[in-house]
mmCIF file of C-alpha atoms and ligand atoms in Angstrom:
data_model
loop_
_atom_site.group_PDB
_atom_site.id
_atom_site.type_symbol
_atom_site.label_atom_id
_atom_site.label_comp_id
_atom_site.label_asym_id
_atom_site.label_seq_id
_atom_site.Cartn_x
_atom_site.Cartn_y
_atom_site.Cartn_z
ATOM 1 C CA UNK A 1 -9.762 -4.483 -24.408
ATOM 2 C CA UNK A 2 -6.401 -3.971 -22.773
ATOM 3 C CA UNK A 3 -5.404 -0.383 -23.209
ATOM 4 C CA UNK A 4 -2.393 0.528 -25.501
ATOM 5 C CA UNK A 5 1.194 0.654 -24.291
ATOM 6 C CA UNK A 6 3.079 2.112 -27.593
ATOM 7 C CA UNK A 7 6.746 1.658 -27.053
ATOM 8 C CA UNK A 8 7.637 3.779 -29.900
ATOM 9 C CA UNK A 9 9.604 7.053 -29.580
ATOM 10 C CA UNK A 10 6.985 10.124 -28.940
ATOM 11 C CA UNK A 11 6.918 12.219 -32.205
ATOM 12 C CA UNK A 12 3.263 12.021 -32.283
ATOM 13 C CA UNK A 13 1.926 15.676 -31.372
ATOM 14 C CA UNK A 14 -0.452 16.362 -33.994
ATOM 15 C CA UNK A 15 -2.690 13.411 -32.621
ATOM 16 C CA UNK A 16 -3.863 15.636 -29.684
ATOM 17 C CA UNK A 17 -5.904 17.821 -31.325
ATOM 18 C CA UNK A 18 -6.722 20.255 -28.503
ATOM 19 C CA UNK A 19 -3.835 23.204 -28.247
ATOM 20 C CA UNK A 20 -4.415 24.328 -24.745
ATOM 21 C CA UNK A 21 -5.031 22.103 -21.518
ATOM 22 C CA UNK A 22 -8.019 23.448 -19.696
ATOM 23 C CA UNK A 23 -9.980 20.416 -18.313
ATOM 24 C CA UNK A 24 -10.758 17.192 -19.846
ATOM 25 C CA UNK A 25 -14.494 17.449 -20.523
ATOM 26 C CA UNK A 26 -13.826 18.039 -24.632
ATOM 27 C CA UNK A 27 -10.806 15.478 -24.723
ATOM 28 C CA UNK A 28 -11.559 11.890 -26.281
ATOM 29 C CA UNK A 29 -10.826 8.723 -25.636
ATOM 30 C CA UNK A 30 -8.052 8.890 -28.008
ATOM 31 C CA UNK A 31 -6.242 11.689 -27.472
ATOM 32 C CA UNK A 32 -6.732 10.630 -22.989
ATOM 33 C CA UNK A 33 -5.098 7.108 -24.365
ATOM 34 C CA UNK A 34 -2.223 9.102 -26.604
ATOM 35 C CA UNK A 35 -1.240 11.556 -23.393
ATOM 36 C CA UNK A 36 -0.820 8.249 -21.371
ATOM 37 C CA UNK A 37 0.490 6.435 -23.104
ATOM 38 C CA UNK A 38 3.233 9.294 -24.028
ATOM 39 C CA UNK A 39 3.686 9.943 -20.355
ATOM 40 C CA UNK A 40 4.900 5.961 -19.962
ATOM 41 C CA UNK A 41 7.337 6.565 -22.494
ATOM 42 C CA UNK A 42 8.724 9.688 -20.594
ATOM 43 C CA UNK A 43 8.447 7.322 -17.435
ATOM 44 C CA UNK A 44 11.147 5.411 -18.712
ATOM 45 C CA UNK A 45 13.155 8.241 -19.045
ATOM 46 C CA UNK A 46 12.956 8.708 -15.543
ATOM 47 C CA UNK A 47 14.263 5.507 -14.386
ATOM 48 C CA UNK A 48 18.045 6.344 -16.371
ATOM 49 C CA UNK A 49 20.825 7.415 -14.985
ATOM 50 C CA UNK A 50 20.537 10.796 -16.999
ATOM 51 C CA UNK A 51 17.146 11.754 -16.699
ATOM 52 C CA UNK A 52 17.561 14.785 -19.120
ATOM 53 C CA UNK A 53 16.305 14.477 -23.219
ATOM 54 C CA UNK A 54 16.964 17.565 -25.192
ATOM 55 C CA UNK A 55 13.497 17.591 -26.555
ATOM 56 C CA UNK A 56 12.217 20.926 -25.860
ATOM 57 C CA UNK A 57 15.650 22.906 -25.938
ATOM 58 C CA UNK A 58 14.690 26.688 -27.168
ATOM 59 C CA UNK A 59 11.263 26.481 -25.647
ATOM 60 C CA UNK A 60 10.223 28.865 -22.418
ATOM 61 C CA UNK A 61 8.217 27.935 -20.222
ATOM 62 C CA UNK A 62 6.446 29.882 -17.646
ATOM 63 C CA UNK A 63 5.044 28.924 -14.172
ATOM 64 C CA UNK A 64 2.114 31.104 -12.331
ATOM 65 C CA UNK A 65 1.188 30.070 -9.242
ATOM 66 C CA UNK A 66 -0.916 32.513 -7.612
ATOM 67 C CA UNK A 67 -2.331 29.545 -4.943
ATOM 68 C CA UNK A 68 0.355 27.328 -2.948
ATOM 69 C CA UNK A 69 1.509 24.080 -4.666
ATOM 70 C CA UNK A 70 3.973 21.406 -3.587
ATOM 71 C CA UNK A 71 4.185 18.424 -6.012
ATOM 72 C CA UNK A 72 2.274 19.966 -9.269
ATOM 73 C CA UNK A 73 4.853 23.116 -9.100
ATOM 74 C CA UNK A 74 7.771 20.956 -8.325
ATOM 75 C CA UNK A 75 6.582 18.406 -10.798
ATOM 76 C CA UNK A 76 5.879 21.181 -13.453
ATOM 77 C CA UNK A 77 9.383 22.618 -12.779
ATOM 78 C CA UNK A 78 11.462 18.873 -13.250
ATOM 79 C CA UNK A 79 9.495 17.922 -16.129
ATOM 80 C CA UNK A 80 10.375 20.855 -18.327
ATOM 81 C CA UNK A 81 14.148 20.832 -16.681
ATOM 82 C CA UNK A 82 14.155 17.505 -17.866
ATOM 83 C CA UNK A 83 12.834 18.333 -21.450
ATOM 84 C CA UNK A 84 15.704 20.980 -21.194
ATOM 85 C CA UNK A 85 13.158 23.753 -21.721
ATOM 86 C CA UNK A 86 13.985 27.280 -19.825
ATOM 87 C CA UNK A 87 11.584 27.825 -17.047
ATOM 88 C CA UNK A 88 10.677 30.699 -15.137
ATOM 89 C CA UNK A 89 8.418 31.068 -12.086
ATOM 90 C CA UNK A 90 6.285 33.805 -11.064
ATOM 91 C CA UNK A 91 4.044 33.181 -6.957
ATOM 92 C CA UNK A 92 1.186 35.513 -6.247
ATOM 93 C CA UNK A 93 3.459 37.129 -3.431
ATOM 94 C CA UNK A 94 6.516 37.974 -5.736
ATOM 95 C CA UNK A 95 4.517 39.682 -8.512
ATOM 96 C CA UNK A 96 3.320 42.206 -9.464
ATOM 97 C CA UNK A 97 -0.544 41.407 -8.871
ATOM 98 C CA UNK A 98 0.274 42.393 -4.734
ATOM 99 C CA UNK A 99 0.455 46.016 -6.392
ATOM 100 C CA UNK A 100 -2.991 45.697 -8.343
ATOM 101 C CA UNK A 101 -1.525 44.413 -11.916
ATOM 102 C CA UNK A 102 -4.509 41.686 -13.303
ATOM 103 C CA UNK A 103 -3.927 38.320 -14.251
ATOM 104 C CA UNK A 104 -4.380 39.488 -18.143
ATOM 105 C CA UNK A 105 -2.133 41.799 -17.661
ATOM 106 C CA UNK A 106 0.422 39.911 -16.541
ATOM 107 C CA UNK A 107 -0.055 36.796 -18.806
ATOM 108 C CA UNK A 108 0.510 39.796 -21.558
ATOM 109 C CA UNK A 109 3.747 40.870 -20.065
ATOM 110 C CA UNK A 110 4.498 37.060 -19.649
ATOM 111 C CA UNK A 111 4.256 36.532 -23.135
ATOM 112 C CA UNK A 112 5.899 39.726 -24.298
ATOM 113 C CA UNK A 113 8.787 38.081 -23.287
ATOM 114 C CA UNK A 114 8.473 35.139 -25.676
ATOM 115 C CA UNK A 115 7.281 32.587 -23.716
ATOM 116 C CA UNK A 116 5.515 29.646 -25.311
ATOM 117 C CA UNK A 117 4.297 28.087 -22.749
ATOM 118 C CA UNK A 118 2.124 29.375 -19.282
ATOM 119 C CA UNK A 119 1.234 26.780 -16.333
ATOM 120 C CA UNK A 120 -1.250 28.875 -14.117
ATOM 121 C CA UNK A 121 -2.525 27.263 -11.074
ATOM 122 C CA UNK A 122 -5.649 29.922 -9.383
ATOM 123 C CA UNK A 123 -7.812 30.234 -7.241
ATOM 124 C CA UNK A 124 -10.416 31.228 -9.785
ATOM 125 C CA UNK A 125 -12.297 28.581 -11.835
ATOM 126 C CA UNK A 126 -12.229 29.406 -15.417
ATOM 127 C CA UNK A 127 -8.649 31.551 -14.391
ATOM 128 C CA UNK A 128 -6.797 29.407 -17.673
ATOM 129 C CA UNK A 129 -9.739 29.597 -19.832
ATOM 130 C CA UNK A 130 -9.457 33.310 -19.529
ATOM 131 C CA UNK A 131 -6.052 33.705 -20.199
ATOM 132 C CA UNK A 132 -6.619 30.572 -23.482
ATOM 133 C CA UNK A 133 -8.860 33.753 -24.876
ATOM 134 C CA UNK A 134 -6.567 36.879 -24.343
ATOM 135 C CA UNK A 135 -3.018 35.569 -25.082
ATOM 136 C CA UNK A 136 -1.436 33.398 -28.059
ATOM 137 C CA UNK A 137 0.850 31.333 -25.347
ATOM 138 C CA UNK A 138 -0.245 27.916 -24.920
ATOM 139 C CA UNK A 139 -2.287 27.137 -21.628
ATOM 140 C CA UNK A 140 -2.060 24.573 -19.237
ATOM 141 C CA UNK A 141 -4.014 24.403 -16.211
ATOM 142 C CA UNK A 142 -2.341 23.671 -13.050
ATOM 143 C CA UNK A 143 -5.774 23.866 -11.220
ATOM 144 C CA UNK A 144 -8.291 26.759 -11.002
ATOM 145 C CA UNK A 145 -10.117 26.791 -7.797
ATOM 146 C CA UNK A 146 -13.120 24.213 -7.684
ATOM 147 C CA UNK A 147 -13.116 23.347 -11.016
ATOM 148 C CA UNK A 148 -10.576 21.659 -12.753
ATOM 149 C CA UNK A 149 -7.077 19.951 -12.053
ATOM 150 C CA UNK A 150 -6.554 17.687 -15.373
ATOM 151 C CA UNK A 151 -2.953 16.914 -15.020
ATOM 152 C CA UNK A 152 -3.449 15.408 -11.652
ATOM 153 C CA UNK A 153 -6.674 13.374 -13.049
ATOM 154 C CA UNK A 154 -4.116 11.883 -15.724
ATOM 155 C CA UNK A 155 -0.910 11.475 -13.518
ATOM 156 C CA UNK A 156 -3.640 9.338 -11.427
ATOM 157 C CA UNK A 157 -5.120 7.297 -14.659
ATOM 158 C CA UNK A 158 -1.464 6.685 -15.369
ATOM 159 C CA UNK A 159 -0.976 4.851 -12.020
ATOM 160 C CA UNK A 160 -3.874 3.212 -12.463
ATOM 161 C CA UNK A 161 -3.111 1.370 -15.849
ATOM 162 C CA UNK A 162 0.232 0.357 -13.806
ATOM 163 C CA UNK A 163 -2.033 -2.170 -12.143
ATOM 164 C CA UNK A 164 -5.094 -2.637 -14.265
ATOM 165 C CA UNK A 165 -5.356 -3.843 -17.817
ATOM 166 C CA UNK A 166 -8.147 -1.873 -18.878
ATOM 167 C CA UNK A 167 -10.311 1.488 -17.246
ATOM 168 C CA UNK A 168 -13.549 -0.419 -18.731
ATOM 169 C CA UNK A 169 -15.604 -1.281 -15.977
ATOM 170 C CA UNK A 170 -12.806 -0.572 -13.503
ATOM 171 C CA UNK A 171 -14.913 0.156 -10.034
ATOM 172 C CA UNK A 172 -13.130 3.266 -8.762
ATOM 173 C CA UNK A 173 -14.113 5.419 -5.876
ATOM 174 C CA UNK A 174 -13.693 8.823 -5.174
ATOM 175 C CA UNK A 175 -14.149 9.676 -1.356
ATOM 176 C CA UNK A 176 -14.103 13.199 0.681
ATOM 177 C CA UNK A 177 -15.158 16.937 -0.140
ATOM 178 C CA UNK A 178 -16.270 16.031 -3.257
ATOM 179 C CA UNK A 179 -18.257 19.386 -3.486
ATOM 180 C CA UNK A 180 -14.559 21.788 -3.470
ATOM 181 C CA UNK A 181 -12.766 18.988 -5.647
ATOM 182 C CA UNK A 182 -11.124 19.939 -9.074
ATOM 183 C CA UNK A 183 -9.276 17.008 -9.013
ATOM 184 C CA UNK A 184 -12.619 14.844 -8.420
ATOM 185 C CA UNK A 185 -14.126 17.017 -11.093
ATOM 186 C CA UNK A 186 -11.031 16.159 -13.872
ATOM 187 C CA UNK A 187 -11.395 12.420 -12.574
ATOM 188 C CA UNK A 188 -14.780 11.965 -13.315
ATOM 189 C CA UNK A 189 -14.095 12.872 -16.761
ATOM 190 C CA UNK A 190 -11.300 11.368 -18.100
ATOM 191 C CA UNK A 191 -12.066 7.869 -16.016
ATOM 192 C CA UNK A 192 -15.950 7.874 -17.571
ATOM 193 C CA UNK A 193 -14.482 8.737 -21.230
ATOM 194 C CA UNK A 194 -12.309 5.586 -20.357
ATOM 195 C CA UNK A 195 -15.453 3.312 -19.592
ATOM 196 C CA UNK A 196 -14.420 3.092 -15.851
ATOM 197 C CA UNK A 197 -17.406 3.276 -13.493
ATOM 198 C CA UNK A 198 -16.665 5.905 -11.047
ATOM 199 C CA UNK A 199 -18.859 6.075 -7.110
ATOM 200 C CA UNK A 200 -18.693 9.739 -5.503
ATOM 201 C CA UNK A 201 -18.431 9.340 -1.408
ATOM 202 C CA UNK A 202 -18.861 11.840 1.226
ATOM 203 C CA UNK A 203 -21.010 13.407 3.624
ATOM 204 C CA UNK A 204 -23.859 15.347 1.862
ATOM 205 C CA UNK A 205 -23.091 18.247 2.451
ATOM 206 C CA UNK A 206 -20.125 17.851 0.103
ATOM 207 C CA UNK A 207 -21.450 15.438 -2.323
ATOM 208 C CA UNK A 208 -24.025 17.351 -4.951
ATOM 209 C CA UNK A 209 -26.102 15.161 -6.171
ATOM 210 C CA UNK A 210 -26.204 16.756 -9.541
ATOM 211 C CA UNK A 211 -22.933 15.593 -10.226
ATOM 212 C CA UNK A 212 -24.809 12.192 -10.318
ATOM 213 C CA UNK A 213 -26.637 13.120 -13.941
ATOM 214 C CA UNK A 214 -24.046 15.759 -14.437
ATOM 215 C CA UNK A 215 -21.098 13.770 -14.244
ATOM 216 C CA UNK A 216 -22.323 9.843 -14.967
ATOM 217 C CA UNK A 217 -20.996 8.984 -11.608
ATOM 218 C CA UNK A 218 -22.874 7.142 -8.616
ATOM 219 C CA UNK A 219 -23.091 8.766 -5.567
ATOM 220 C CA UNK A 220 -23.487 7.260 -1.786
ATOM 221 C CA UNK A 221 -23.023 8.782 1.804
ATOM 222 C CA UNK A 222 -22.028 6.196 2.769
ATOM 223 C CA UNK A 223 -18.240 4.678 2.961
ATOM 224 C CA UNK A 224 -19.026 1.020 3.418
ATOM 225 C CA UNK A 225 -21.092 1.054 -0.549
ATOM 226 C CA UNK A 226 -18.155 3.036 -1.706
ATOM 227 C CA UNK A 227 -16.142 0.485 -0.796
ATOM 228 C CA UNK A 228 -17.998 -2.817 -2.006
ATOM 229 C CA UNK A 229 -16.643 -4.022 -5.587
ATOM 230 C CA UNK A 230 -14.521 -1.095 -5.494
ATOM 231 C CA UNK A 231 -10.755 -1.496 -7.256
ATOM 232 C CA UNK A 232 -9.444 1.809 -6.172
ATOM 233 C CA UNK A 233 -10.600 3.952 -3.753
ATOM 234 C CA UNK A 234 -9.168 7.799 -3.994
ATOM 235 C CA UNK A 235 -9.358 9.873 -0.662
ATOM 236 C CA UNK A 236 -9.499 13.540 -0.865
ATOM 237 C CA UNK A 237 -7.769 16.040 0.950
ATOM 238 C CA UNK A 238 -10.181 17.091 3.777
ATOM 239 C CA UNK A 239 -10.025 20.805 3.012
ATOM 240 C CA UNK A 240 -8.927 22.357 7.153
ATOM 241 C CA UNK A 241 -9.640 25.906 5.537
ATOM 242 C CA UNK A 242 -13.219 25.630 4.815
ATOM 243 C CA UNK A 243 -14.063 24.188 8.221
ATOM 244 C CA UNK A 244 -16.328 27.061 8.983
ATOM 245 C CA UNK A 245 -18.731 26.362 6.819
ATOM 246 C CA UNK A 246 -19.373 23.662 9.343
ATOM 247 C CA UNK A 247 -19.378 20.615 6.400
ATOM 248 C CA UNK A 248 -18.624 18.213 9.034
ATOM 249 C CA UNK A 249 -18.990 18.286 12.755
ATOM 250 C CA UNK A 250 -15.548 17.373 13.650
ATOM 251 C CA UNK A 251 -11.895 15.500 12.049
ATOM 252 C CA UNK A 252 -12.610 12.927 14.305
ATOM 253 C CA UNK A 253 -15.960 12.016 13.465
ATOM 254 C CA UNK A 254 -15.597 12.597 9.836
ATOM 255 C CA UNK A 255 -12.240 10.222 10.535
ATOM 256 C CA UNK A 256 -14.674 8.015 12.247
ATOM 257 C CA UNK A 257 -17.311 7.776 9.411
ATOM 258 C CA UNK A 258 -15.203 8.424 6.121
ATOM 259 C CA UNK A 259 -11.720 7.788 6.705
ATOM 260 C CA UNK A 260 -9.703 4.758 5.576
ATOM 261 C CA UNK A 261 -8.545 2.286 7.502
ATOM 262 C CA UNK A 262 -6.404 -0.944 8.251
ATOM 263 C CA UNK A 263 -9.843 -2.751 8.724
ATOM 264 C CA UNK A 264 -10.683 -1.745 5.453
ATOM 265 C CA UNK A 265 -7.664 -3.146 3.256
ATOM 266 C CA UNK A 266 -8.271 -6.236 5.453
ATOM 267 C CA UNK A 267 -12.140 -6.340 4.273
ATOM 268 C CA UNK A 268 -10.938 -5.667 0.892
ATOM 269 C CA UNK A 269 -7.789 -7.393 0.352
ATOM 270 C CA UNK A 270 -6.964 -6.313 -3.647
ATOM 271 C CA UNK A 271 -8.014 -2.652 -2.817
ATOM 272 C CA UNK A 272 -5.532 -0.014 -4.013
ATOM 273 C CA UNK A 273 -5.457 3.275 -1.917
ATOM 274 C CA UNK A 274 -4.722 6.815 -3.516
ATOM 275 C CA UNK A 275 -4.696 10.115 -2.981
ATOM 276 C CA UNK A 276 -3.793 13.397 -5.200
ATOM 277 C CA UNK A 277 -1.696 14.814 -1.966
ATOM 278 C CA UNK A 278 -1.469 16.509 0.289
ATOM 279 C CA UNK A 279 -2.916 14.047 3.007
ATOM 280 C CA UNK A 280 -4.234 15.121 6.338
ATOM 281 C CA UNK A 281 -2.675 11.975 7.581
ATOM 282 C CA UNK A 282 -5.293 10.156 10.060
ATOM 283 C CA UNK A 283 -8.201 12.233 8.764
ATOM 284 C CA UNK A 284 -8.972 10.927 5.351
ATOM 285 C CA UNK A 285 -6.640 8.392 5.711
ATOM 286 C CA UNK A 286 -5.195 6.478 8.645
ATOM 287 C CA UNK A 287 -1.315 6.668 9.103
ATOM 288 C CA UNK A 288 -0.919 2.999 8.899
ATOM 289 C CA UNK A 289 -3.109 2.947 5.228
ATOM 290 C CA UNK A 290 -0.593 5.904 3.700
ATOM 291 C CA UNK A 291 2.106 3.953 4.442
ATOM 292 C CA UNK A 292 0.771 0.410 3.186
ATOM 293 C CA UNK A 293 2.273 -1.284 -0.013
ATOM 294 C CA UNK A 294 -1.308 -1.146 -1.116
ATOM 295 C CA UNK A 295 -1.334 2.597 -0.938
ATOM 296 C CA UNK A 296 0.818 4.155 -4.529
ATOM 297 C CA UNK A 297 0.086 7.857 -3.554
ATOM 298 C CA UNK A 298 4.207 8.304 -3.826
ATOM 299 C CA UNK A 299 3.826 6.512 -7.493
ATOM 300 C CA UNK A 300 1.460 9.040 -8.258
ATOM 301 C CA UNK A 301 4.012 11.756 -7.455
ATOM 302 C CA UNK A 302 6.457 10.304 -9.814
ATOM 303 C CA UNK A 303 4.389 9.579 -12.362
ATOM 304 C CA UNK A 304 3.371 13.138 -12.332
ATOM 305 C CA UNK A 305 6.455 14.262 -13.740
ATOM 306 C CA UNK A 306 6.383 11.725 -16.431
ATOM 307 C CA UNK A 307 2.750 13.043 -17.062
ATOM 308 C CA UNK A 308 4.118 16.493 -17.230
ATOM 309 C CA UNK A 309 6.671 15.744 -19.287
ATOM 310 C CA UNK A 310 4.177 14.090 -22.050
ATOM 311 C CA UNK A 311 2.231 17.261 -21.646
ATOM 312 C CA UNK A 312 4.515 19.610 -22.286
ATOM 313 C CA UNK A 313 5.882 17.523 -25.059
ATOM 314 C CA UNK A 314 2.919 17.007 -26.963
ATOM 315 C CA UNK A 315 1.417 20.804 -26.364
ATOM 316 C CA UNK A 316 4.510 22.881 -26.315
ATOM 317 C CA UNK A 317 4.594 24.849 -29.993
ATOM 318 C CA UNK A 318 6.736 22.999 -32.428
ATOM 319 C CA UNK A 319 9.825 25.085 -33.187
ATOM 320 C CA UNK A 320 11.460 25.091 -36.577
ATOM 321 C CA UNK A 321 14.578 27.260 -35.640
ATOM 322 C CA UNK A 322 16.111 25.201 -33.022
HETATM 323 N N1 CP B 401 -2.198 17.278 -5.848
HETATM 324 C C1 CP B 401 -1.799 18.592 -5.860
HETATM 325 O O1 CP B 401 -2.273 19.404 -6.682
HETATM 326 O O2 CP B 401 -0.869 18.894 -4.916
HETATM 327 P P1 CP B 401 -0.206 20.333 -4.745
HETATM 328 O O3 CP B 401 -1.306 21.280 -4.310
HETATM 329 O O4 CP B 401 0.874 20.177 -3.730
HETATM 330 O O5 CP B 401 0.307 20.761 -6.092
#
């Protein structure tokens, strides 16, 4: 069944049912289809010469970022501009939590000044979950440490169904650290609740097999199965900072043994190459595959705001006096 492209104008928030983004693992089918398809409407948005709607004029919107961020902040920070919602920003190194204040505390203060809306991105898994609990704003997680990224997982389903007419039985692959990977986490979700069969690649001592059962995901060490009958392959960001825990004996060999290459788009000639960003380029990837027309790691980027966009559209509080 192809999935649904609904032209129609998006005034459809009471079909998601869930009031806070956290992670994916409760959302349906239905209400992953509704957010996409949502987000392609907000795509199109993008492509005019005014890229601005007044949708969410008179709503606030607040930005934590207590870990660094480059396309999801950014990303965050156009879509509401572009929903003309006020936005405000808060990084760990600006705030108040360098002098001791906790993140509770601070979401409280946050919201005492009428905010509706808080993006947190932390290092903490379960950080938004937390703050879903102990303040009336609505949440959106912006990724909290190993566990969950779910706006990147559906800015990436939403380049997907660019090139595929349906996630069931699509053959992706998920390649890297799987082990530290929020976004392979969120991926492995919302692709499964999609009917996609998703592989999980890497060396094994950053592949846990539980995630096999856990997750209804295949796993392999070893790049060439990844690769066979795969669609898309996704390469994760080779995470430099955790190289003392001595995951993988060196860039070069794990370049060697996991890393994408021209050889492999020529073995696999319809393969589509992504990545959530940012790339160690010729570790998980080789330079020439980031740059290749068969890698859409850049349409992932714009499609993120579009995502965004949907997101905050179809979660932000519905205001009566505005
Ligand atoms: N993909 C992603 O989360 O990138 P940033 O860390 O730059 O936001």
């Amino acid at each position: 069944m192809a999935e649904s492209r609904s032209s129609a104008a998006p005034d459809r928030k009471a079909e998601l049912r869930h009031e806070h983004l956290l992670d994916l693992s409760t959302y349906a089918a239905d209400e992953l289809r509704h957010l996409l398809d949502t987000a392609q409407e907000f795509r199109a948005v993008l492509d005019r010469p005014i890229r601005q709607v007044p949708t969410l004029q008179g709503t606030s919107v607040a930005s934590l970022f207590f870990e660094p961020s480059t396309r999801t902040k950014l990303s965050f920070s156009l879509a509401a501009g572009r929903l003309s919602a006020e936005t405000v920003s808060l990084s760990k190194s600006g705030s108040s939590v360098t002098k001791g204040e906790t993140l509770k505390d601070t979401a409280r203060n946050v919201e005492a000044m009428k905010v509706d809306v808080v993006i947190l991105r932390h290092s903490s898994p379960g950080a938004p979950h937390f703050l879903a609990r102990c303040t009336d704003s609505v949440i959106i997680n912006a990724g909290d440490g190993a566990h969950a990224h779910p706006t990147q997982a559906l800015l990436d389903l939403l380049t997907m169904r660019a090139h595929v007419d349906t996630f069931e039985d699509l053959q992706v692959s998920i390649i890297g650290d799987i082990t530290h990977s929020r976004v392979a986490r969120s991926n492995v979700q919302a692709l499964t609740t999609l009917g996609a069969d998703v592989t999980l690649c890497g060396p094994a001592t950053m592949l846990p097999v539980e995630m096999e059962a856990a997750m209804d995901a295949r796993t392999t060490t070893r790049l060439d199965a990844a690769l066979e009958g795969c669609d898309i392959a996704m390469a994760l960001r080779i995470q430099m900072e955790r190289q003392d825990e001595g995951l993988f004996p060196s860039t070069r060999e794990y370049h060697q043994q996991y890393g994408i290459t021209p050889d492999h788009l020529r073995r696999h000639p319809d393969l589509l190459i992504m990545h959530p960003g940012p790339v160690n380029r010729g570790i998980e990837l080789a330079d020439e595959v980031v740059d290749h027309d068969r890698a859409i790691i850049l349409s992932q980027v714009t499609n993120g705001v579009a995502l965004r966009m949907a997101v905050l559209y179809l979660m932000a509080p519905q205001r009566d006096d505005g």
